[in-house]
Tab-separated table of C-alpha atoms and ligand atoms in Angstrom:
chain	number	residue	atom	x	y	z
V	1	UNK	CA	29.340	-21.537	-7.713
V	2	UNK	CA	28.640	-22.803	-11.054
V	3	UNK	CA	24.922	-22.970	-10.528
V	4	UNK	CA	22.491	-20.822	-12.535
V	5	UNK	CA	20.812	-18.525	-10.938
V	6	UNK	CA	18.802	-17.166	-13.412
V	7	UNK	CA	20.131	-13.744	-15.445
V	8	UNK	CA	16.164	-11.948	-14.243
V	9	UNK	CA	17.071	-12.275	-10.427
V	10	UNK	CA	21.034	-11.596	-10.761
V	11	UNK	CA	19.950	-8.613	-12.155
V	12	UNK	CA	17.135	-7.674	-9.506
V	13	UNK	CA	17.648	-5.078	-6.508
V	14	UNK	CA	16.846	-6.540	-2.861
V	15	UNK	CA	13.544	-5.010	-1.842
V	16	UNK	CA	14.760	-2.350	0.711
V	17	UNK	CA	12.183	-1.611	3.838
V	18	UNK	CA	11.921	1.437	5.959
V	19	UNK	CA	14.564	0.750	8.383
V	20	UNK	CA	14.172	0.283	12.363
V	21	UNK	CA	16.369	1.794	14.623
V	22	UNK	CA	16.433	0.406	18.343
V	23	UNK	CA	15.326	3.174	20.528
V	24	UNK	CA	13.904	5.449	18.017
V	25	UNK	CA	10.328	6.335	16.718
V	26	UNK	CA	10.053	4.499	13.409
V	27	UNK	CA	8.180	6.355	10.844
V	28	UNK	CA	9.439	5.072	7.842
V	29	UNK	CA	6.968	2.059	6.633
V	30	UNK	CA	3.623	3.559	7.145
V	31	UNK	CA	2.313	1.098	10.000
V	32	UNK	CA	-0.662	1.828	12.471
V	33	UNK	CA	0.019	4.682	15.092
V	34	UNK	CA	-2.116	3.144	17.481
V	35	UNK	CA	-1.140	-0.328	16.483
V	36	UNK	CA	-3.578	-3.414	15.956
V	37	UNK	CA	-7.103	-3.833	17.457
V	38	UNK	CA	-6.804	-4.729	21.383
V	39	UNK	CA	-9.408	-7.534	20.142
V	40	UNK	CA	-7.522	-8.558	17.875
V	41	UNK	CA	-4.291	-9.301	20.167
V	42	UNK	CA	-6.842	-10.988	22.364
V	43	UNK	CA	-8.573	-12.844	19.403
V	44	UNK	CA	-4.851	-14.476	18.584
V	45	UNK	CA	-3.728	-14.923	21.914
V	46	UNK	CA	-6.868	-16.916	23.289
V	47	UNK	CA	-6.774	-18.605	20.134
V	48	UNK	CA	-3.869	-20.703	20.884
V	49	UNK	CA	-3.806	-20.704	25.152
V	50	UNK	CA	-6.236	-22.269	27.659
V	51	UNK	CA	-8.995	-24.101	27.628
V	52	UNK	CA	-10.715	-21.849	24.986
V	53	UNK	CA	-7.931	-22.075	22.155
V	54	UNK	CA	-9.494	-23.354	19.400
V	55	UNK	CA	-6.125	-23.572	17.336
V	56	UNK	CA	-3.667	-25.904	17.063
V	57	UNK	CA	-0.887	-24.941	15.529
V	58	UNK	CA	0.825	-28.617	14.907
V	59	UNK	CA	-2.174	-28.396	12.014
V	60	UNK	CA	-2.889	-26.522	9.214
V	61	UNK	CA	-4.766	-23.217	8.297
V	62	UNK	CA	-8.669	-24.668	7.961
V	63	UNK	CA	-10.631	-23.801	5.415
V	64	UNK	CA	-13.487	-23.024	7.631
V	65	UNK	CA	-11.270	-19.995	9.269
V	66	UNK	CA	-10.261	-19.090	5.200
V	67	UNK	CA	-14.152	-19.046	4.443
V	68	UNK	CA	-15.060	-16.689	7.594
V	69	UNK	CA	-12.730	-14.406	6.684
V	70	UNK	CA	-13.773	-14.043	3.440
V	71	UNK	CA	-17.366	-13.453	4.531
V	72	UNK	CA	-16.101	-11.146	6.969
V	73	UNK	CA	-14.272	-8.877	4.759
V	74	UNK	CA	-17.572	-9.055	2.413
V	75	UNK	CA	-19.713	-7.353	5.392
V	76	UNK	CA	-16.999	-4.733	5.463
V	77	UNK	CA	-17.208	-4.290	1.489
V	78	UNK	CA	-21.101	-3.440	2.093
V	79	UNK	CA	-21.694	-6.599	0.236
V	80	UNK	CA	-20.792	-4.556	-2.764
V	81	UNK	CA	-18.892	-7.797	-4.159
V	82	UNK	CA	-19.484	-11.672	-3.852
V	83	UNK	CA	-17.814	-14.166	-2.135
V	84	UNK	CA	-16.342	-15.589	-4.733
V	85	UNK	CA	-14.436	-12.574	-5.676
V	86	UNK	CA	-12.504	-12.868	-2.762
V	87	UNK	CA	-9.070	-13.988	-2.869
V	88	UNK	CA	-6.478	-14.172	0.114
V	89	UNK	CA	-2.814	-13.903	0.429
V	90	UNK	CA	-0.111	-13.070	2.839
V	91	UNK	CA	-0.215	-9.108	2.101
V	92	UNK	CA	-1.010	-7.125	-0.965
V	93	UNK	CA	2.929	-8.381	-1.493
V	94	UNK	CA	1.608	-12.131	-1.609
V	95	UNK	CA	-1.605	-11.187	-3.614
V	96	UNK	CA	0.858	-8.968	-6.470
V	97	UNK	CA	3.305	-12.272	-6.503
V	98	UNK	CA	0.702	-14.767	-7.220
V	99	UNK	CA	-0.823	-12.380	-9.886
V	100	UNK	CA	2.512	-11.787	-11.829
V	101	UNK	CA	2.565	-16.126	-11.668
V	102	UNK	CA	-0.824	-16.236	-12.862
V	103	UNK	CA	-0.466	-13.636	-16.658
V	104	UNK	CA	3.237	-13.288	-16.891
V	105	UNK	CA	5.012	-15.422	-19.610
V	106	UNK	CA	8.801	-14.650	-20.136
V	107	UNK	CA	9.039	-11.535	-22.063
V	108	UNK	CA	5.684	-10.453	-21.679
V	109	UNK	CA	5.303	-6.234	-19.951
V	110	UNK	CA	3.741	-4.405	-17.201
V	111	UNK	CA	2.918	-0.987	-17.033
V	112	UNK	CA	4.190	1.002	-14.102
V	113	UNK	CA	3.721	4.319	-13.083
V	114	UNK	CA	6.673	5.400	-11.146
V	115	UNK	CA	7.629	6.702	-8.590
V	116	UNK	CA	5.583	3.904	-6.724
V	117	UNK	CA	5.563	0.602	-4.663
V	118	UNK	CA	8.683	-1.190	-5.582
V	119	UNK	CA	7.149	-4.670	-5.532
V	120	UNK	CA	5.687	-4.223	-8.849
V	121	UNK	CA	8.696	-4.222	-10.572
V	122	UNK	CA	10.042	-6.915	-8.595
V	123	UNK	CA	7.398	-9.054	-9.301
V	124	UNK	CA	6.882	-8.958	-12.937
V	125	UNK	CA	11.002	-9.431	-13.100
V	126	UNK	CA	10.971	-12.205	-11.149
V	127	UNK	CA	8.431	-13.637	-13.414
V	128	UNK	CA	10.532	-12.947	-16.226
V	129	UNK	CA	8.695	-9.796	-17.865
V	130	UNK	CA	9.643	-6.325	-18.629
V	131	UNK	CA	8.325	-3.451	-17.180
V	132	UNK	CA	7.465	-0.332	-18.925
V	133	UNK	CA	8.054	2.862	-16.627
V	134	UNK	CA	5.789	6.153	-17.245
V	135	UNK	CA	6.591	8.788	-15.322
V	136	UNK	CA	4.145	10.468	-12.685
V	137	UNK	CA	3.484	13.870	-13.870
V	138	UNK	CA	5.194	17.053	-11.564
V	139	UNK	CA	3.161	20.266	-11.460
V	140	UNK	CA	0.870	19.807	-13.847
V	141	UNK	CA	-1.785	22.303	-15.004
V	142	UNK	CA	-4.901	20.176	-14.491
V	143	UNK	CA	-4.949	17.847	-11.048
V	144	UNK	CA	-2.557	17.178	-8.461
V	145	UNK	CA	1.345	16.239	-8.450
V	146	UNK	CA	1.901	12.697	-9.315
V	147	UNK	CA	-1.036	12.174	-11.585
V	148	UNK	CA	-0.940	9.256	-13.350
V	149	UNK	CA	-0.452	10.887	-17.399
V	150	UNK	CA	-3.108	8.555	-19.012
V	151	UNK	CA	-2.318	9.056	-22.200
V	152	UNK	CA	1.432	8.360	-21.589
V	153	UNK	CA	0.393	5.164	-19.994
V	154	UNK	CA	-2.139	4.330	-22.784
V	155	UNK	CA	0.666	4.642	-25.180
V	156	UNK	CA	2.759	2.638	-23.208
V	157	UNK	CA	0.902	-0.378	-23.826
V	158	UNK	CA	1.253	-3.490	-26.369
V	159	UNK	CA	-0.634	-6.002	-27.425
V	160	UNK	CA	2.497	-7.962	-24.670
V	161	UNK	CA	0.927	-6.006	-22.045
V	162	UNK	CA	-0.451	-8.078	-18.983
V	163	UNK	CA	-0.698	-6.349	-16.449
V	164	UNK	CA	-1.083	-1.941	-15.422
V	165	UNK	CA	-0.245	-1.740	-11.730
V	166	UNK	CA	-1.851	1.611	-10.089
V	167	UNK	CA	-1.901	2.647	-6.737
V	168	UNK	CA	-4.161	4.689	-5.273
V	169	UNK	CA	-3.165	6.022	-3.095
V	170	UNK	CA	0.101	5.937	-4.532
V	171	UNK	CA	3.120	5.344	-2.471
V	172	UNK	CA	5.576	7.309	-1.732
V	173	UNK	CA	3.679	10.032	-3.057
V	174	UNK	CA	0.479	9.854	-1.290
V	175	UNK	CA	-2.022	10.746	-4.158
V	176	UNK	CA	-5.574	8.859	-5.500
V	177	UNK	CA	-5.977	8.920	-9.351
V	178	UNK	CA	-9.241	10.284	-9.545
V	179	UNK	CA	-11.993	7.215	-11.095
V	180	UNK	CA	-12.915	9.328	-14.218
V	181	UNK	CA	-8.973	8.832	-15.041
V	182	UNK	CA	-9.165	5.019	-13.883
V	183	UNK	CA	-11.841	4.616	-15.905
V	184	UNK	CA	-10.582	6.112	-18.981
V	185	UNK	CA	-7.699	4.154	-18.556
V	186	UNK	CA	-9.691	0.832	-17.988
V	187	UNK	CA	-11.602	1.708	-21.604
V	188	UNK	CA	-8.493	2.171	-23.043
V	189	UNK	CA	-5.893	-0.574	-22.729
V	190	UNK	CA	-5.572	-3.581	-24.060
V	191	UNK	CA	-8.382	-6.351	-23.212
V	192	UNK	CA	-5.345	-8.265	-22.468
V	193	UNK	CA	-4.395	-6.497	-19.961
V	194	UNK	CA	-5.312	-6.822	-15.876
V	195	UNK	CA	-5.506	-3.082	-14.450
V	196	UNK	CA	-4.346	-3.943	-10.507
V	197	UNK	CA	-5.407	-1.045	-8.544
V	198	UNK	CA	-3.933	-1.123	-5.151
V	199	UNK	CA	-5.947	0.370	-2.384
V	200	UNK	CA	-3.753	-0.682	0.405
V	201	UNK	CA	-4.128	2.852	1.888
V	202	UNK	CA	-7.490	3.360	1.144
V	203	UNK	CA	-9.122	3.752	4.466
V	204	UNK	CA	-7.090	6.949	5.136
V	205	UNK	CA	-8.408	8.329	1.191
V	206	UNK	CA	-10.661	12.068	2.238
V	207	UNK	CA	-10.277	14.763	4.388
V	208	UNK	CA	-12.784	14.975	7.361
V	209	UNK	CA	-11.201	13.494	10.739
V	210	UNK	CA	-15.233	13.282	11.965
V	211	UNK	CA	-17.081	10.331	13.226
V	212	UNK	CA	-18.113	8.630	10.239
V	213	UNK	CA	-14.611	8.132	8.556
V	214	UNK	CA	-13.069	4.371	7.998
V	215	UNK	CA	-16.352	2.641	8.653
V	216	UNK	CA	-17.377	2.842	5.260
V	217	UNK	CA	-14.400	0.887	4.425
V	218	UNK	CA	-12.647	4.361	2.739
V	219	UNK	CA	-12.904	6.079	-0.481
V	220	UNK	CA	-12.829	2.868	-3.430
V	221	UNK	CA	-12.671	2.156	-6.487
V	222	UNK	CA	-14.383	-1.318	-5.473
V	223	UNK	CA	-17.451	-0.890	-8.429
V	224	UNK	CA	-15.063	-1.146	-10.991
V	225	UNK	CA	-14.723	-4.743	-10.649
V	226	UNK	CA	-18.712	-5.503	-10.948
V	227	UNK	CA	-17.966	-3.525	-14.268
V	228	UNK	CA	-14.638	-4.067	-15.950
V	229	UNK	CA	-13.628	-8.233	-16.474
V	230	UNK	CA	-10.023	-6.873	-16.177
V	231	UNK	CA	-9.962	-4.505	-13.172
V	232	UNK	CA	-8.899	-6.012	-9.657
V	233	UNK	CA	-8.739	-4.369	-6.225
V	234	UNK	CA	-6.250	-4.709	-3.820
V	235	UNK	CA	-6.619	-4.293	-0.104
V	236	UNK	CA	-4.801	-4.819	3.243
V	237	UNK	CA	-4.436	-5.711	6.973
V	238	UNK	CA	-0.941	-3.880	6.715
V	239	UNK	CA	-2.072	-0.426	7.305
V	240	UNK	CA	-5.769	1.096	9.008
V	241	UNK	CA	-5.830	-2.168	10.798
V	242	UNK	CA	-2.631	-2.584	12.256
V	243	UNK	CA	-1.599	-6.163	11.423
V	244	UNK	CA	1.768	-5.560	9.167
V	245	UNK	CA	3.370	-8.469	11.225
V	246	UNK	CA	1.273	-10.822	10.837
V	247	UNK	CA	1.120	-10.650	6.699
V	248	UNK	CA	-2.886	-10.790	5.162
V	249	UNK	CA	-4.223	-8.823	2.611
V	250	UNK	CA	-6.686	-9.632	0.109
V	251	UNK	CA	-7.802	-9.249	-3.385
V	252	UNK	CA	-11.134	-8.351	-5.203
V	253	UNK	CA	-10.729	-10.182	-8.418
V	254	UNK	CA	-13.639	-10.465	-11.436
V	255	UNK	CA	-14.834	-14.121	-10.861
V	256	UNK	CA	-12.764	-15.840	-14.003
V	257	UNK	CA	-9.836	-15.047	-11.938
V	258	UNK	CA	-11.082	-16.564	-8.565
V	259	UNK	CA	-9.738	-20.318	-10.352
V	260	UNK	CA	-6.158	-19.598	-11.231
V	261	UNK	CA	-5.544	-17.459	-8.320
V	262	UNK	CA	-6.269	-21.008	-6.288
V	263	UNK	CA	-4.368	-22.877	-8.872
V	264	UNK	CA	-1.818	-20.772	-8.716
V	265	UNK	CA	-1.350	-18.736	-4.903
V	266	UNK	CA	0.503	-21.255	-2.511
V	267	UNK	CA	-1.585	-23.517	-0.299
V	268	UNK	CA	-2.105	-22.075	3.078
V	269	UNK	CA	-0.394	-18.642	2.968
V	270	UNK	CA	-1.994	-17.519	5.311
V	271	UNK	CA	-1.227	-18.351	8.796
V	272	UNK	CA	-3.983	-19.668	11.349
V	273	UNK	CA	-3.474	-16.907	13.625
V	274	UNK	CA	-3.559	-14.469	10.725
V	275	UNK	CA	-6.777	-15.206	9.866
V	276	UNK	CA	-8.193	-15.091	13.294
V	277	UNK	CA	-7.109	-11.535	13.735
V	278	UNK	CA	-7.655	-10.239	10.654
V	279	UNK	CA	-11.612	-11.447	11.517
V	280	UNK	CA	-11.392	-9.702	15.344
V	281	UNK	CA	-10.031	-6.521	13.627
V	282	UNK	CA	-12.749	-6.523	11.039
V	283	UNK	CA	-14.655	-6.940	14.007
V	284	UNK	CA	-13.613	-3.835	15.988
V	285	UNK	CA	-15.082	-1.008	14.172
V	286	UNK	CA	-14.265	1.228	17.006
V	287	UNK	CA	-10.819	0.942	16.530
V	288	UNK	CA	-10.694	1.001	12.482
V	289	UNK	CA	-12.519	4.226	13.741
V	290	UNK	CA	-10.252	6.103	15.550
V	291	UNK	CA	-7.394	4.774	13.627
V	292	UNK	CA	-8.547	6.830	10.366
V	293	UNK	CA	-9.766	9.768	12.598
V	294	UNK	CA	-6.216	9.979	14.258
V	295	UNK	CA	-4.905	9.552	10.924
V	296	UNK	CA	-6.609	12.296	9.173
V	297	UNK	CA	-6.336	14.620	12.188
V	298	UNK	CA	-2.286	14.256	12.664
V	299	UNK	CA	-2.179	14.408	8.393
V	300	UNK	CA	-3.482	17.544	8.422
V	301	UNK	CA	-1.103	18.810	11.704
V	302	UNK	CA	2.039	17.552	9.940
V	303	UNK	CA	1.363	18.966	6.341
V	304	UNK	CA	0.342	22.334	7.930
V	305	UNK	CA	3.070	22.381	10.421
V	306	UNK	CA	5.612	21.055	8.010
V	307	UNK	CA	4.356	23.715	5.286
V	308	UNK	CA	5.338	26.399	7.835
V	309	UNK	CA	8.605	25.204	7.713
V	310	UNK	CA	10.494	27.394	4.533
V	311	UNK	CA	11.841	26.173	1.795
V	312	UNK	CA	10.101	22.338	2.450
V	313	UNK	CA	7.338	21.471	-0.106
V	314	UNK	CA	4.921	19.028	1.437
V	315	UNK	CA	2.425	17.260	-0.945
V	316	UNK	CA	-1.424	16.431	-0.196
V	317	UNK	CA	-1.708	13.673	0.914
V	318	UNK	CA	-4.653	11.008	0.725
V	319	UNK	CA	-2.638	7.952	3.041
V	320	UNK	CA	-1.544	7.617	6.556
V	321	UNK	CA	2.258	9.179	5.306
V	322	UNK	CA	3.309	12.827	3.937
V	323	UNK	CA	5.946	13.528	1.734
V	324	UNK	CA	7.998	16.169	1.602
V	325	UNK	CA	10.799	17.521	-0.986
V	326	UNK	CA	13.656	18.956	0.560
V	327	UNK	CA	15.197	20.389	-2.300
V	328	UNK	CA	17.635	21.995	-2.889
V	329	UNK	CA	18.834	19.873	-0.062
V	330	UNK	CA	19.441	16.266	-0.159
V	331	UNK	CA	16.892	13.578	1.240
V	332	UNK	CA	19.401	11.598	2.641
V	333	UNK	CA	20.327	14.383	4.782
V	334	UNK	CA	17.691	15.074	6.224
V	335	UNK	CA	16.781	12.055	6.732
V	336	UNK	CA	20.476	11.512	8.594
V	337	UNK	CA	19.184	14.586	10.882
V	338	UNK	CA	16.101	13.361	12.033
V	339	UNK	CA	18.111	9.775	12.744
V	340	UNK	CA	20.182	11.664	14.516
V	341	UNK	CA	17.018	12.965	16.753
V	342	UNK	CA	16.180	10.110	16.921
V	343	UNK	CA	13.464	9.631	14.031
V	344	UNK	CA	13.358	7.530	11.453
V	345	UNK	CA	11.782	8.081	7.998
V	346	UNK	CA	12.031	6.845	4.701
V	347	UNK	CA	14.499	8.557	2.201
V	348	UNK	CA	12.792	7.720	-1.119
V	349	UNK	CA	15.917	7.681	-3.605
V	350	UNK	CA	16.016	4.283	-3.672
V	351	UNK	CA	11.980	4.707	-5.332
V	352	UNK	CA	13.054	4.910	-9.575
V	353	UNK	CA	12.014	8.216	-10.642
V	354	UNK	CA	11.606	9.880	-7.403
V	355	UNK	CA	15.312	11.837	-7.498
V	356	UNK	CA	17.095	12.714	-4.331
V	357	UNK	CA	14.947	14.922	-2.466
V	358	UNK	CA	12.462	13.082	-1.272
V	359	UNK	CA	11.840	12.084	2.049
V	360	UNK	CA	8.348	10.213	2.973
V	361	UNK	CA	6.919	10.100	6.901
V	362	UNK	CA	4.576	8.162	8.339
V	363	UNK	CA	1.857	10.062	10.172
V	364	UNK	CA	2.694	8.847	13.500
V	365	UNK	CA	1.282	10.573	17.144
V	366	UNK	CA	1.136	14.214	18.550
V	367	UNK	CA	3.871	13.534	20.191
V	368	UNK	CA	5.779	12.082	17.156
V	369	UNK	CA	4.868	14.139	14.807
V	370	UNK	CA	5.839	17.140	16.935
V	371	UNK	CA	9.261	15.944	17.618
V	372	UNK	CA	9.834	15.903	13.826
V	373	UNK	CA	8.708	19.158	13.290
V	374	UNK	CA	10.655	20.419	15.908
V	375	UNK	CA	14.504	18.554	14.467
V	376	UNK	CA	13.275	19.732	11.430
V	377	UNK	CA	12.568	23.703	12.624
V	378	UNK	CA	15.889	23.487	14.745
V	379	UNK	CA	18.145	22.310	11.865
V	380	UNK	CA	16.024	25.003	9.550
V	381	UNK	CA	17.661	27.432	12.349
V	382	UNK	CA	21.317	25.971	12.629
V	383	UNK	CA	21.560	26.390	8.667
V	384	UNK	CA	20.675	29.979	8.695
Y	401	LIG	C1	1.055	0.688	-2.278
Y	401	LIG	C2	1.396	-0.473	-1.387
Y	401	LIG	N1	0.872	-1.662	-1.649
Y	401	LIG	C3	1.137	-2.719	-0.874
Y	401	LIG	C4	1.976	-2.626	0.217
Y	401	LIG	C5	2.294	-3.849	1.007
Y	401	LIG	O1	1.170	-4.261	1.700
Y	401	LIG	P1	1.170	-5.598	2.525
Y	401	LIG	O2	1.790	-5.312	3.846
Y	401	LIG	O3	-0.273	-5.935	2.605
Y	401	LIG	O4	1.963	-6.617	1.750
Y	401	LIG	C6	2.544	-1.414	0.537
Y	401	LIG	C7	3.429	-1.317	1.704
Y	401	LIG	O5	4.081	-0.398	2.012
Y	401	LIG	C8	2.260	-0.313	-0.292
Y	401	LIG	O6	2.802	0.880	-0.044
C-alpha cells in the first residue's frame, strides 16, 4: 500500500483493554460491581419505546438534553463550578483526545507520570508530540508508593511543554497525589502548560464504607480550577456510576478553554441515550450510594485478605481496583491462574514502567472477590 500513514501512528501501540472472557467474572477494567442505576436503564429504555419516548433516534443529540446534563452534573459538583466550565465528551478518553487537538502542535511535549492510563501517551502521539516519562516513585521515605516525584516532573518540563497529565487516583496503581503536591506542582510549571488531573475514580477516593460516602461527589481536587487558569478536572460515567458502555464523561475546564473545546471536540459525541442516563444516574443518589459503600467495604476485604496471602504485596488503594505485586513471580502467571479459575484481571506489563509483576483487580462482589482469594490461596498451597 503505498499510502502514508503517518510515521506518529505506525509507530503507536493499539490501546489494549482488560480482556473478557465468556463465562468468567471479569475484573480486569474497573467497571461498576453492581452495574448502572436501575433508573438509569429505565431512563434509556422509556426514552426511546412507547408512547412516552421522547427520543428519536433518526435525529440528532439536542442541545436541550446537552444543557440538562450539564446543569445536572453542576448540582452534583455542589455548584462549586459554573456552567460554563462544563465540557462533555464521550469518556474521559473523548475529553483527553479533544484536549491533545486543542494545545498540541507537532513536536510540542507532555509530561507523564508513569506507570499510568495509557491514553495519555496515545493521545499526545497521535497529535504528533512527545511525551516525557517520569517515573512514579517505589518506597519512598515520605508518602505512599507511586507518588508523583514533583521535582522530577518539574524538571521535566520546557518551555514545549503543553500539557502534565496526572491521575488521581492513578491507574493501575490506585494512589491520590495529595493537593499540597498538586499544588506545588501547579505553581511550578510552565504557564504554558495545562495540568489535566484525572479524577475518573474519584468517588471511591477515602476510607469509611459509612452512609455519607459518594454523595459528596468524592474526595476532589475540583477548587483548583476556580484558582489555577491552567488546571482542568476530569470526571466520568465509566466507573461509580456504571455507564462504561454507553461512553460520557466530562471535563471541568477554566472558562478560556470552554471555546476551543467546542471548536475543537466533534459535534454530537455524545449519544442521545447517553445523555439521558447519565442525567437518571446523577439522579439516583441511592445507588451512587451504595456503589461507593460496596466499593470501599470489598477494598478493604480484598487488600486485607490478599495481604494474608505470603509473599503478595498489595498496595493502598484509593479506587474501585487493588493492585498487587507478585514478585518474584511473574504477573502473567498469575494472571494465567486465576483465568484458569475462571477470573479475569488485568496483567499490567503492558503499563510502561510498571515491570512484570504486576497484576491489577477490580474490586468486584463478596462472592468475587472471595473466589480470587481462594485460586490465589490454593495455588499459594500447590507451590509449596
Ligand atoms: C485514569 C483513567 N482515566 C480515564 C479512563 C477512561 O474513562 P472513560 O471510560 O470515561 O473514557 C480510565 C479507564 O480505565 C482510567 O483508568
Amino acid at each position: 500500500m503505498s499510502v502514508a500513514v503517518r510515521f506518529s501512528v505506525k509507530e503507536l501501540k493499539e490501546y489494549e483493554p482488560g480482556k473478557s472472557v465468556k463465562g468468567a467474572v471479569k475484573l480486569s477494567s474497573n467497571e461498576n460491581p453492581l452495574g448502572p442505576s436501575p433508573k438509569a436503564l429505565r431512563a434509556v429504555l422509556e426514552s426511546v419505546s412507547g408512547e412516552e419516548g421522547e427520543l428519536n433516534l433518526s435525529v440528532y443529540p439536542a442541545e436541550r438534553d446537552e444543557d440538562e446534563l450539564r446543569d445536572e452534573i453542576l448540582k452534583y459538583l455542589s455548584g462549586s463550578v459554573r456552567k460554563e466550565n462544563v465540557v462533555l465528551g464521550a469518556g474521559v478518553d473523548g475529553v483527553l483526545e479533544t484536549l491533545a487537538k486543542i494545545f498540541i502542535e507537532p513536536g510540542d511535549e507532555a509530561v507523564i507520570p508513569v506507570p499510568t492510563f495509557s491514553l495519555y501517551e496515545s493521545v499526545v502521539k497521535i497529535a504528533g508530540g512527545v511525551p516525557r516519562f517520569v517515573e512514579r516513585e517505589r518506597e519512598r521515605e515520605r508518602g505512599s508508593d507511586f507518588s508523583v516525584p514533583v521535582e522530577d516532573l518539574i524538571s521535566a518540563c520546557s518551555e514545549k511543554t503543553r500539557l502534565i497529565f496526572l491521575a488521581s487516583p492513578n491507574n493501575p496503581t490506585g494512589n491520590c497525589t495529595p493537593e499540597q503536591e498538586v499544588r506545588e506542582i501547579l505553581d511550578a510549571v510552565p504557564p504554558t502548560a495545562v495540568v489535566v488531573l484525572d479524577e475518573a475514580y474519584a468517588e471511591f477516593a477515602g476510607e469509611e464504607a459509612g452512609a455519607a460516602a459518594g454523595v459528596e461527589a468524592g474526595s476532589s481536587l475540583l477548587g483548583l480550577v476556580k484558582e489555577h487558569e491552567n488546571a482542568v478536572v476530569l470526571r466520568t460515567f465509566s466507573k461509580a456510576f456504571g455507564l462504561a458502555g454507553l461512553r460520557v464523561g466530562y471535563g471541568v475546564v477554566p472558562e478560556w478553554l470552554a471555546s476551543p473545546y467546542k471548536k475543537v471536540a466533534m459535534p454530537f459525541s455524545v449519544n442521545c441515550l447517553a445523555l439521558k442516563a447519565a442525567v437518571a444516574a446523577l439522579h439516583d443518589t441511592e445507588h451512587l450510594r451504595k456503589t461507593v459503600a460496596l466499593v470501599r467495604e470489598e477494598r478493604a476485604f480484598l487488600t486485607e485478605n490478599l495481604q494474608r496471602l505470603e509473599g503478595f504485596r498489595v498496595f493502598p488503594s484509593q479506587a474501585n481496583f487493588v493492585l498487587l505485586d507478585v514478585s518474584p513471580r511473574k504477573s502473567a502467571e498469575v494472571c494465567e491462574l486465576l483465568l484458569k479459575n475462571g477470573v479475569v484481571v488485568r496483567d499490567c506489563s503492558s503499563f510502561r514502567a510498571a515491570g512484570d509483576s504486576l497484576v491489577r483487580i477490580s474490586v468486584g462482589t463478596r462472592e468475587q472477590n472471595e473466589k480470587v482469594v481462594e485460586v490465589l490461596r490454593e495455588g499459594k498451597k500447590n507451590e509449596s
